[in-house]
Tab-separated table of C-alpha atoms in Angstrom:
chain	number	residue	atom	x	y	z
A	869	ALA	CA	4.428	33.173	39.083
A	870	GLN	CA	0.715	33.428	39.960
A	871	ILE	CA	-2.076	33.674	37.486
A	872	GLY	CA	-4.121	36.598	38.601
A	873	PRO	CA	-8.183	36.563	38.082
A	874	PRO	CA	-9.189	37.178	34.735
A	875	GLY	CA	-12.253	39.798	33.820
A	876	LEU	CA	-15.737	38.538	33.683
A	877	GLU	CA	-18.431	40.463	31.941
A	878	LEU	CA	-22.163	38.816	32.587
A	879	GLN	CA	-25.506	39.618	30.304
A	880	SER	CA	-28.794	38.234	30.888
A	881	THR	CA	-31.288	37.914	28.007
A	882	ASN	CA	-34.392	36.209	27.002
A	883	GLY	CA	-34.016	33.402	29.810
A	884	VAL	CA	-29.692	32.906	29.143
A	885	ILE	CA	-26.796	34.212	30.631
A	886	LYS	CA	-24.173	35.813	28.333
A	887	VAL	CA	-20.106	35.238	30.235
A	888	LYS	CA	-17.082	37.093	28.515
A	889	VAL	CA	-14.033	36.378	30.245
A	890	SER	CA	-10.782	38.815	29.651
A	891	PRO	CA	-7.552	37.023	30.159
A	892	PRO	CA	-5.637	37.624	33.531
A	893	GLU	CA	-3.174	40.606	31.916
A	894	ALA	CA	-5.619	41.455	29.551
A	895	ASN	CA	-4.940	45.478	30.517
A	896	GLN	CA	-1.330	45.467	31.242
A	897	ARG	CA	1.442	46.218	28.978
A	898	LYS	CA	4.314	43.930	29.593
A	899	LYS	CA	2.990	40.441	29.865
A	900	MET	CA	4.212	36.749	31.942
A	901	TRP	CA	2.262	34.876	29.774
A	902	MET	CA	1.915	35.982	25.848
A	903	ASN	CA	-0.371	33.732	24.110
A	904	ASP	CA	-3.661	34.535	26.054
A	905	LEU	CA	-5.084	31.269	23.686
A	906	SER	CA	-3.228	28.849	25.878
A	907	PHE	CA	-5.963	29.516	28.931
A	908	LYS	CA	-8.601	27.246	29.510
A	909	TYR	CA	-11.303	28.674	31.867
A	910	ASN	CA	-13.685	27.249	34.272
A	911	LEU	CA	-16.737	28.839	35.736
A	912	VAL	CA	-18.534	28.314	39.215
A	913	PHE	CA	-22.099	29.773	39.201
A	914	TRP	CA	-24.225	29.190	41.842
A	915	GLU	CA	-28.323	30.274	42.390
A	916	ASN	CA	-28.160	32.800	45.143
A	917	SER	CA	-29.782	31.319	47.779
A	918	SER	CA	-28.805	30.185	51.445
A	919	HIS	CA	-28.110	26.870	50.451
A	920	ALA	CA	-27.668	27.143	46.990
A	921	GLN	CA	-25.246	24.060	45.248
A	922	LEU	CA	-21.964	25.294	43.414
A	923	ARG	CA	-22.256	23.890	39.451
A	924	SER	CA	-18.478	24.533	37.569
A	925	LYS	CA	-18.455	24.347	33.984
A	926	THR	CA	-15.611	24.832	31.652
A	927	ILE	CA	-16.144	27.413	29.232
A	928	PHE	CA	-14.497	29.714	26.248
A	929	PRO	CA	-14.239	33.232	26.397
A	930	VAL	CA	-17.488	34.205	24.919
A	931	ASP	CA	-20.317	31.734	26.310
A	932	THR	CA	-23.943	31.329	27.349
A	933	ILE	CA	-24.961	29.832	30.033
A	934	GLU	CA	-28.735	27.894	29.937
A	935	ASP	CA	-31.041	25.536	31.781
A	936	LEU	CA	-31.029	28.557	34.277
A	937	ALA	CA	-34.685	29.379	36.532
A	938	PRO	CA	-36.165	32.877	35.396
A	939	ASP	CA	-36.566	35.573	37.170
A	940	THR	CA	-33.983	33.935	39.884
A	941	SER	CA	-30.146	35.727	41.220
A	942	TYR	CA	-27.408	33.784	40.136
A	943	CYS	CA	-24.038	34.581	41.201
A	944	PHE	CA	-20.459	33.940	39.388
A	945	LYS	CA	-16.830	33.836	39.269
A	946	VAL	CA	-14.025	32.313	36.901
A	947	GLN	CA	-10.791	31.523	37.519
A	948	ALA	CA	-8.263	31.591	34.011
A	949	ASN	CA	-5.941	27.994	34.355
A	950	LEU	CA	-2.669	26.711	32.050
A	951	PRO	CA	-3.211	22.463	31.638
A	952	MET	CA	0.187	22.080	29.893
A	953	GLU	CA	2.271	23.593	32.879
A	954	ALA	CA	-0.271	22.615	35.370
A	955	LYS	CA	-1.026	25.933	37.130
A	956	ARG	CA	-4.353	26.996	38.483
A	957	GLY	CA	-5.490	30.653	38.930
A	958	LEU	CA	-6.843	32.732	41.040
A	959	PHE	CA	-10.632	33.242	41.035
A	960	SER	CA	-12.237	36.556	40.004
A	961	PRO	CA	-14.507	38.668	41.602
A	962	ARG	CA	-17.970	37.280	42.786
A	963	ARG	CA	-20.457	38.736	40.472
A	964	CYS	CA	-24.294	38.098	40.976
A	965	VAL	CA	-26.807	38.900	37.898
A	966	LYS	CA	-30.998	38.036	37.814
A	967	THR	CA	-32.289	35.640	34.866
A	968	THR	CA	-35.311	36.725	32.608
A	969	GLN	CA	-38.041	35.276	31.047
A	970	LYS	CA	-38.206	34.151	27.834
A	971	ALA	CA	-39.671	35.855	25.275
A	972	VAL	CA	-41.471	32.854	23.370
A	973	ASN	CA	-42.800	29.049	24.379
A	974	ASP	CA	-40.340	26.814	24.828
A	975	LEU	CA	-43.003	24.902	22.873
A	976	LEU	CA	-41.201	26.068	19.518
A	977	CYS	CA	-37.869	25.129	20.199
A	978	ALA	CA	-36.335	22.611	18.484
A	979	THR	CA	-34.525	19.991	21.103
A	980	ASN	CA	-32.734	16.874	21.771
A	981	LEU	CA	-30.596	17.514	18.792
A	982	SER	CA	-28.485	14.261	17.601
A	983	VAL	CA	-26.051	13.597	14.569
A	984	LEU	CA	-26.990	10.368	13.171
A	985	ALA	CA	-22.484	10.089	10.996
A	986	LEU	CA	-22.426	6.820	8.911
A	987	ASN	CA	-19.004	6.361	6.927
A	988	MET	CA	-18.492	10.734	6.076
A	989	GLU	CA	-22.570	11.283	5.872
A	990	PHE	CA	-23.809	13.383	9.107
A	991	LEU	CA	-27.776	13.791	9.742
A	992	LEU	CA	-28.771	16.824	12.486
A	993	LEU	CA	-32.044	15.039	13.859
A	994	TRP	CA	-34.244	16.972	16.615
A	995	ASN	CA	-37.745	17.134	18.411
A	996	ASN	CA	-40.437	19.533	17.783
A	997	GLN	CA	-42.404	19.617	20.504
A	998	GLU	CA	-45.558	22.098	18.694
A	999	GLU	CA	-48.985	20.464	17.443
A	1000	GLN	CA	-48.230	22.937	14.345
A	1001	GLN	CA	-45.417	23.215	12.671
A	1002	GLY	CA	-42.821	26.039	11.933
A	1003	THR	CA	-39.875	26.572	9.879
A	1004	TYR	CA	-36.437	25.566	11.044
A	1005	ASN	CA	-32.638	27.075	10.323
A	1006	VAL	CA	-29.980	24.664	10.427
A	1007	GLN	CA	-26.797	26.854	11.268
A	1008	TYR	CA	-23.588	26.084	12.200
A	1009	LEU	CA	-19.904	27.938	13.219
A	1010	PHE	CA	-16.396	26.925	13.297
A	1011	GLY	CA	-15.622	25.674	16.559
A	1012	TYR	CA	-12.162	27.709	16.140
A	1013	LEU	CA	-14.132	31.246	16.616
A	1014	LYS	CA	-15.137	30.112	19.940
A	1015	GLU	CA	-11.753	29.657	21.829
A	1016	LEU	CA	-11.098	33.702	20.639
A	1017	ASN	CA	-12.039	36.298	22.636
A	1018	ASP	CA	-14.112	38.067	20.401
A	1019	ASP	CA	-17.686	38.036	20.326
A	1020	TYR	CA	-18.484	35.102	17.449
A	1021	SER	CA	-22.625	36.163	17.428
A	1022	ASP	CA	-22.887	37.149	14.503
A	1023	LYS	CA	-20.781	34.316	12.257
A	1024	TRP	CA	-23.192	31.792	12.517
A	1025	ARG	CA	-24.135	30.535	9.360
A	1026	SER	CA	-26.750	29.249	7.655
A	1027	VAL	CA	-26.509	25.507	6.195
A	1028	PRO	CA	-27.514	25.055	2.591
A	1029	GLY	CA	-30.154	23.372	1.587
A	1030	CYS	CA	-31.322	23.934	5.714
A	1031	GLU	CA	-32.668	26.863	5.426
A	1032	ASN	CA	-36.599	27.438	6.307
A	1033	ILE	CA	-37.501	23.730	6.175
A	1034	SER	CA	-40.478	21.569	7.931
A	1035	SER	CA	-38.920	18.697	8.285
A	1036	THR	CA	-36.483	17.967	11.905
A	1037	SER	CA	-33.735	16.823	10.081
A	1038	CYS	CA	-31.091	18.147	7.789
A	1039	ASN	CA	-27.777	16.852	5.537
A	1040	PHE	CA	-24.946	18.731	6.337
A	1041	SER	CA	-22.204	16.436	4.962
A	1042	PRO	CA	-20.892	18.810	2.344
A	1043	ILE	CA	-20.161	22.093	5.090
A	1044	LEU	CA	-17.528	19.776	6.560
A	1045	THR	CA	-13.976	18.938	6.403
A	1046	THR	CA	-11.618	15.943	7.787
A	1047	THR	CA	-10.340	19.553	9.785
A	1048	GLY	CA	-11.201	21.312	12.915
A	1049	PHE	CA	-14.608	21.284	14.510
A	1050	TYR	CA	-18.028	23.049	14.504
A	1051	TYR	CA	-21.172	23.844	16.661
A	1052	LEU	CA	-24.811	23.563	15.034
A	1053	ARG	CA	-28.079	24.830	16.491
A	1054	VAL	CA	-31.551	24.841	15.297
A	1055	GLN	CA	-33.787	28.316	15.203
A	1056	ALA	CA	-37.193	27.672	14.983
A	1057	ARG	CA	-39.673	30.376	13.252
A	1058	GLU	CA	-43.342	30.695	13.766
A	1059	GLY	CA	-44.560	33.864	11.835
A	1060	HIS	CA	-42.424	36.921	11.179
A	1061	ASN	CA	-41.939	37.719	14.911
A	1062	LYS	CA	-41.645	34.918	17.115
A	1063	SER	CA	-38.001	32.827	17.000
A	1064	CYS	CA	-36.049	30.161	19.535
A	1065	LEU	CA	-33.029	29.457	19.796
A	1066	SER	CA	-32.335	25.872	20.422
A	1067	GLY	CA	-28.741	24.099	22.421
A	1068	GLU	CA	-26.500	23.272	20.862
A	1069	VAL	CA	-23.994	20.545	19.561
A	1070	LYS	CA	-20.315	20.034	18.758
A	1071	VAL	CA	-18.915	18.155	15.890
A	1072	ASP	CA	-15.525	16.864	15.412
A	1073	PRO	CA	-15.923	15.273	11.926
A	1074	LEU	CA	-13.562	12.355	12.136
A	1075	LYS	CA	-14.603	11.736	16.574
A	1076	THR	CA	-18.076	12.211	15.598
A	1077	ASN	CA	-18.578	10.101	12.852
A	1078	GLY	CA	-19.199	6.545	12.829
A	1079	ILE	CA	-17.519	3.051	10.312
A	1080	GLY	CA	-19.996	1.000	8.339
A	1081	PRO	CA	-19.846	-2.265	7.472
A	1082	PRO	CA	-17.639	-3.234	4.614
A	1083	GLY	CA	-18.475	-4.603	1.243
A	1084	VAL	CA	-17.359	-8.626	0.637
A	1085	ARG	CA	-17.100	-10.668	-2.139
A	1086	LEU	CA	-16.241	-14.107	-2.553
A	1087	ASP	CA	-13.993	-16.219	-5.440
A	1088	LEU	CA	-11.968	-19.755	-5.105
A	1089	SER	CA	-9.279	-21.085	-6.808
A	1090	ASP	CA	-7.928	-24.868	-6.468
A	1091	THR	CA	-8.325	-25.559	-2.900
A	1092	SER	CA	-8.417	-21.899	-1.443
A	1093	LEU	CA	-10.896	-19.354	-0.626
A	1094	HIS	CA	-10.447	-15.544	-1.960
A	1095	ILE	CA	-12.013	-12.629	0.410
A	1096	LEU	CA	-12.457	-9.445	-1.084
A	1097	ILE	CA	-12.998	-6.447	0.601
A	1098	SER	CA	-14.630	-3.353	-0.436
A	1099	PRO	CA	-13.568	-0.229	2.559
A	1100	PRO	CA	-16.995	1.037	4.114
A	1101	GLY	CA	-18.790	4.066	2.118
A	1102	GLY	CA	-17.386	2.735	-1.414
A	1103	ALA	CA	-15.637	3.766	-3.940
A	1104	GLY	CA	-16.002	7.719	-2.652
A	1105	ALA	CA	-15.266	8.041	0.826
A	1106	GLU	CA	-11.597	8.149	0.665
A	1107	ALA	CA	-11.576	10.131	3.944
A	1108	MET	CA	-12.910	6.472	5.621
A	1109	ARG	CA	-9.329	5.551	4.008
A	1110	ASP	CA	-6.792	8.664	4.076
A	1111	HIS	CA	-8.059	8.673	7.519
A	1112	TYR	CA	-8.644	6.253	9.699
A	1113	ASP	CA	-5.854	3.691	8.797
A	1114	LEU	CA	-8.656	0.499	8.601
A	1115	SER	CA	-8.004	-3.290	9.351
A	1116	TYR	CA	-10.660	-5.892	8.787
A	1117	ARG	CA	-11.618	-8.639	11.081
A	1118	ILE	CA	-12.488	-11.772	9.162
A	1119	LEU	CA	-14.730	-14.707	10.627
A	1120	TYR	CA	-14.875	-17.495	8.701
A	1121	TRP	CA	-16.709	-20.879	8.770
A	1122	LYS	CA	-17.830	-24.476	7.110
A	1123	ASN	CA	-21.462	-23.850	6.892
A	1124	ALA	CA	-22.129	-28.204	7.378
A	1125	SER	CA	-25.434	-29.511	8.264
A	1126	ASN	CA	-24.523	-32.764	10.164
A	1127	GLU	CA	-21.158	-31.294	11.822
A	1128	GLU	CA	-20.317	-27.979	13.923
A	1129	GLU	CA	-17.397	-26.144	13.384
A	1130	GLU	CA	-15.210	-23.180	15.149
A	1131	VAL	CA	-15.348	-19.898	13.618
A	1132	LYS	CA	-11.969	-18.798	12.617
A	1133	GLN	CA	-11.069	-15.293	12.994
A	1134	LYS	CA	-8.164	-13.483	10.530
A	1135	GLU	CA	-7.344	-10.047	10.787
A	1136	VAL	CA	-5.582	-8.167	7.465
A	1137	LYS	CA	-4.700	-4.646	6.883
A	1138	GLN	CA	-5.178	-4.623	3.253
A	1139	THR	CA	-8.571	-5.733	0.747
A	1140	ILE	CA	-8.160	-9.214	0.045
A	1141	ALA	CA	-7.016	-12.509	1.720
A	1142	THR	CA	-6.588	-15.769	1.321
A	1143	VAL	CA	-7.951	-18.637	3.560
A	1144	PRO	CA	-6.187	-22.048	1.615
A	1145	ASP	CA	-7.101	-25.516	2.378
A	1146	LEU	CA	-10.927	-25.713	1.745
A	1147	SER	CA	-12.075	-28.891	1.601
A	1148	PRO	CA	-14.294	-30.015	-1.209
A	1149	SER	CA	-17.769	-30.222	-1.929
A	1150	SER	CA	-18.444	-27.587	1.708
A	1151	LEU	CA	-19.746	-24.290	2.162
A	1152	TYR	CA	-17.552	-21.720	4.036
A	1153	CYS	CA	-19.489	-18.484	5.231
A	1154	VAL	CA	-17.876	-15.671	5.533
A	1155	ARG	CA	-18.485	-12.023	7.207
A	1156	VAL	CA	-16.155	-8.486	7.339
A	1157	GLN	CA	-15.744	-6.053	10.590
A	1158	ALA	CA	-14.183	-2.904	9.945
A	1159	PHE	CA	-11.938	-0.999	13.025
A	1160	SER	CA	-9.625	1.596	13.699
A	1161	GLU	CA	-7.136	1.337	16.668
A	1162	PRO	CA	-5.979	5.345	16.223
A	1163	TYR	CA	-9.541	6.454	16.196
A	1164	ASN	CA	-10.901	3.240	18.925
A	1165	LYS	CA	-13.734	2.611	16.425
A	1166	SER	CA	-15.186	-0.590	14.770
A	1167	SER	CA	-18.307	-1.275	12.789
A	1168	ALA	CA	-21.164	-3.948	12.480
A	1169	TYR	CA	-20.311	-7.092	10.231
A	1170	SER	CA	-21.106	-7.465	6.964
A	1171	GLN	CA	-23.945	-9.555	5.495
A	1172	GLN	CA	-22.875	-13.233	5.479
A	1173	GLN	CA	-21.658	-14.438	1.846
A	1174	CYS	CA	-21.436	-18.012	1.554
A	1175	ILE	CA	-19.783	-19.968	-1.318
A	1176	HIS	CA	-19.631	-23.668	-2.000
A	1177	THR	CA	-16.791	-25.547	-3.327
A	1178	PRO	CA	-16.615	-27.379	-6.158
A	1179	ALA	CA	-16.144	-31.492	-5.962
A	1180	GLY	CA	-12.510	-32.833	-5.430
A	1181	SER	CA	-10.492	-34.839	-8.422
A	1182	PRO	CA	-8.471	-38.067	-7.473
A	1183	LEU	CA	-4.799	-37.066	-5.916
A	1184	PRO	CA	-3.704	-39.820	-7.901
A	1185	LEU	CA	-5.477	-38.897	-11.732
A	1186	ILE	CA	-4.167	-35.451	-10.926
A	1187	ILE	CA	-0.162	-36.019	-10.356
A	1188	PHE	CA	-0.301	-38.629	-13.162
A	1189	GLY	CA	-1.867	-35.461	-15.572
A	1190	ILE	CA	1.059	-33.588	-15.100
A	1191	PHE	CA	3.426	-36.129	-15.156
A	1192	MET	CA	2.855	-37.037	-18.496
A	1193	GLY	CA	2.266	-33.653	-19.537
A	1194	ALA	CA	5.763	-33.066	-18.068
A	1195	LEU	CA	7.398	-35.711	-20.310
A	1196	LEU	CA	5.788	-34.980	-23.608
A	1197	VAL	CA	6.744	-31.233	-23.294
A	1198	VAL	CA	10.666	-32.624	-22.645
A	1199	LEU	CA	10.242	-35.248	-25.456
A	1200	LEU	CA	9.316	-32.431	-27.421
A	1201	VAL	CA	12.067	-30.285	-26.898
A	1202	ALA	CA	14.929	-32.093	-26.163
A	1203	THR	CA	14.504	-34.187	-29.677
A	1204	PRO	CA	15.309	-31.480	-31.658
A	1205	LEU	CA	18.269	-30.623	-29.741
A	1206	VAL	CA	19.598	-34.061	-29.772
A	1207	PHE	CA	19.168	-33.958	-33.708
A	1208	VAL	CA	21.168	-30.732	-33.977
A	1209	LEU	CA	23.797	-31.930	-31.830
A	1210	TYR	CA	24.476	-35.271	-33.415
A	1211	GLN	CA	25.034	-32.987	-36.757
A	1212	ALA	CA	27.167	-31.108	-35.405
A	1213	TYR	CA	29.246	-33.514	-33.824
A	1214	SER	CA	29.646	-35.719	-37.349
A	1215	LYS	CA	30.901	-32.713	-39.111
A	1216	ILE	CA	33.427	-32.015	-36.602
A	1217	LYS	CA	34.705	-35.716	-36.505
A	1218	TYR	CA	34.076	-35.682	-40.466
A	1219	VAL	CA	36.615	-32.476	-40.611
A	1220	PHE	CA	39.014	-33.031	-37.594
A	1221	PHE	CA	39.010	-36.141	-37.400
A	1222	PRO	CA	38.262	-38.322	-40.493
A	1223	SER	CA	38.758	-42.131	-40.819
A	1224	CYS	CA	41.182	-42.761	-43.252
A	1225	GLN	CA	44.419	-41.356	-44.611
A	1226	PRO	CA	44.493	-40.756	-49.008
A	1227	PRO	CA	47.306	-43.055	-50.295
A	1228	LEU	CA	50.762	-42.278	-50.481
A	1229	ASN	CA	51.268	-42.713	-54.398
A	1230	ILE	CA	48.752	-39.717	-55.016
A	1231	GLU	CA	50.722	-36.484	-55.616
A	1232	GLY	CA	48.869	-34.501	-56.637
A	1233	PHE	CA	45.567	-34.074	-58.132
A	1234	GLY	CA	45.863	-32.093	-61.805
A	1235	ALA	CA	47.935	-28.787	-61.759
A	1236	GLU	CA	47.702	-28.507	-57.529
A	1237	PRO	CA	48.994	-30.887	-54.960
A	1238	PHE	CA	46.172	-32.765	-53.569
A	1239	SER	CA	46.598	-32.100	-50.248
A	1240	SER	CA	44.194	-30.695	-47.323
A	1241	PRO	CA	44.854	-27.562	-44.790
A	1242	TYR	CA	42.965	-29.833	-41.996
A	1243	LEU	CA	45.696	-32.607	-42.752
A	1244	PRO	CA	48.659	-33.372	-41.905
A	1245	ALA	CA	51.126	-34.482	-45.093
A	1246	ALA	CA	52.476	-37.606	-45.454
A	1247	GLU	CA	55.872	-38.264	-44.818
A	1248	GLU	CA	57.896	-38.441	-48.678
A	1249	PRO	CA	60.082	-41.730	-49.160
A	1250	VAL	CA	63.550	-41.225	-49.071
A	1251	GLU	CA	66.269	-43.188	-51.326
A	1252	SER	CA	69.835	-44.146	-50.621
A	1253	CYS	CA	72.737	-43.017	-52.069
A	1254	CYS	CA	76.803	-43.327	-52.240
A	1255	VAL	CA	79.007	-41.412	-53.823
A	1256	ILE	CA	81.410	-43.669	-56.102
A	1257	GLU	CA	85.334	-42.606	-56.108
A	1258	SER	CA	87.958	-44.587	-57.913
A	1259	MET	CA	91.176	-44.549	-57.916
A	1260	VAL	CA	94.806	-46.354	-60.313
A	1261	THR	CA	97.144	-47.835	-57.918
A	1262	GLU	CA	99.464	-50.405	-58.503
A	1263	GLU	CA	98.182	-53.158	-57.443
A	1264	GLY	CA	95.199	-52.858	-59.410
A	1265	ASN	CA	92.497	-50.607	-59.819
A	1266	GLN	CA	90.491	-50.529	-56.754
A	1267	ILE	CA	86.653	-48.999	-55.738
A	1268	ASP	CA	86.182	-47.098	-53.079
A	1269	PHE	CA	82.604	-46.555	-51.292
A	1270	THR	CA	82.432	-43.708	-49.629
A	1271	ASP	CA	79.943	-41.413	-48.172
A	1272	CYS	CA	76.827	-43.102	-48.151
A	1273	LYS	CA	73.635	-40.353	-47.214
A	1274	HIS	CA	69.634	-40.436	-47.550
A	1275	SER	CA	68.683	-38.615	-50.112
A	1276	LYS	CA	65.263	-36.236	-51.451
A	1277	PRO	CA	64.274	-37.327	-54.982
A	1278	SER	CA	64.716	-33.837	-56.131
A	1279	SER	CA	61.636	-34.874	-58.133
A	1280	ARG	CA	57.910	-35.568	-57.142
A	1281	ASP	CA	57.611	-37.718	-60.301
A	1282	SER	CA	55.734	-41.233	-59.606
A	1283	GLY	CA	57.673	-44.243	-58.873
A	1284	ASN	CA	57.814	-45.553	-62.505
A	1285	TYR	CA	60.020	-43.009	-63.417
A	1286	SER	CA	62.004	-42.847	-60.788
A	1287	ASN	CA	63.437	-46.366	-60.869
A	1288	ASP	CA	63.574	-45.672	-64.621
A	1289	ASP	CA	65.946	-42.851	-64.053
A	1290	ASN	CA	67.899	-44.672	-61.240
A	1291	THR	CA	68.200	-47.889	-63.923
A	1292	SER	CA	69.700	-45.682	-66.385
A	1293	GLY	CA	71.704	-43.924	-63.781
A	1294	SER	CA	73.104	-47.524	-63.285
A	1295	LYS	CA	74.087	-47.989	-67.037
A	1296	GLY	CA	75.887	-44.973	-67.322
A	1297	SER	CA	77.422	-44.978	-64.056
A	1298	LYS	CA	78.462	-48.447	-65.056
A	1299	GLU	CA	80.161	-47.413	-69.017
A	1300	THR	CA	82.001	-44.528	-66.871
A	1301	LEU	CA	83.562	-46.698	-64.223
A	1302	GLU	CA	84.872	-49.311	-67.652
A	1303	ARG	CA	86.093	-46.057	-69.160
A	1304	GLU	CA	88.571	-44.713	-66.354
A	1305	MET	CA	89.716	-48.810	-65.832
A	1306	LEU	CA	90.723	-48.653	-69.181
């Protein structure tokens, strides 16, 4: 579909032309493009003369055309475009209007408005052309209001602290946020009847702001240099850290009078960096720059910071000291451990592996047998016994030894008593045998 011509209204006042543009389908019940805010308007204007040169400007739906000659006729036409769809619309019919004289002298107006911004601190500066200073009132407007199709002339607000001031600067940081953009202007006033509005300046906080140099502090440990970086703006500039995704470029070099050292570079994301392998008794210097890749911004380098490394210790002596210290620690730990293990080994060997066995003739100690549950019992001695059978035959007496066995004594008496019993037993057996023979 072809984009039709938009509506155009012009108003000449105080030497400027106010332009109001309506969308191409503003008066239609059915619309091809539902979102009127997606249109971008291109204004073409020229002086109504035979040798006029065309000028073009991208404008908001409600805008002001300045820097026009007074009492001069100008012609205008406008077209609506859709950049996202690469569509260009038809121009509106040409309209002409004549400018008027300015009601006040230009020398009263504030000129050359500029914004100085560093580390989210914003300062508006302007020039004063009047010898006799008047008072100034700094005003701001939310940028999104200009994108609407409504008149925003009554939406301007005064910056707190910058009302009826005589200086030519204003700190407007308190009114800003990191979302959106703003427009600022200065109203100059002389007496009660004369006033003049300056031109407007656009401020997009994150794009307009500049990044200042970071803070740097140096520290030494052994043969390493530690670089501690403070983000630009100090501890209170959270917006600098949250929105810019800062990185740091570090320049460091050895500062020696008798030799030229190459400047080395290192880039880090964190606020702590380490440079190893420094030479003893040397002077090292550092400078740091902060930069943001998403916004293509970088700061100036910080002031040069230098630190002197201490004299180095002889390396063999250090190694020997470390070795002796480690050896002493090992001895202090190993000696008690060896002693404990030796004692435990002696106890275990004494209980489970005795060096000698008790005598076999020790049968008991008191009323209880002398035995240990950990020692194996000695095998008891056995005695040889035979059963003697006697028979009376015709040939005479005959003695037969049969059923010889080894048997254990029934008593656990000592060997002395056993010998006596055996002797008496032998005697009894002999007497019995003689009686039987008889």
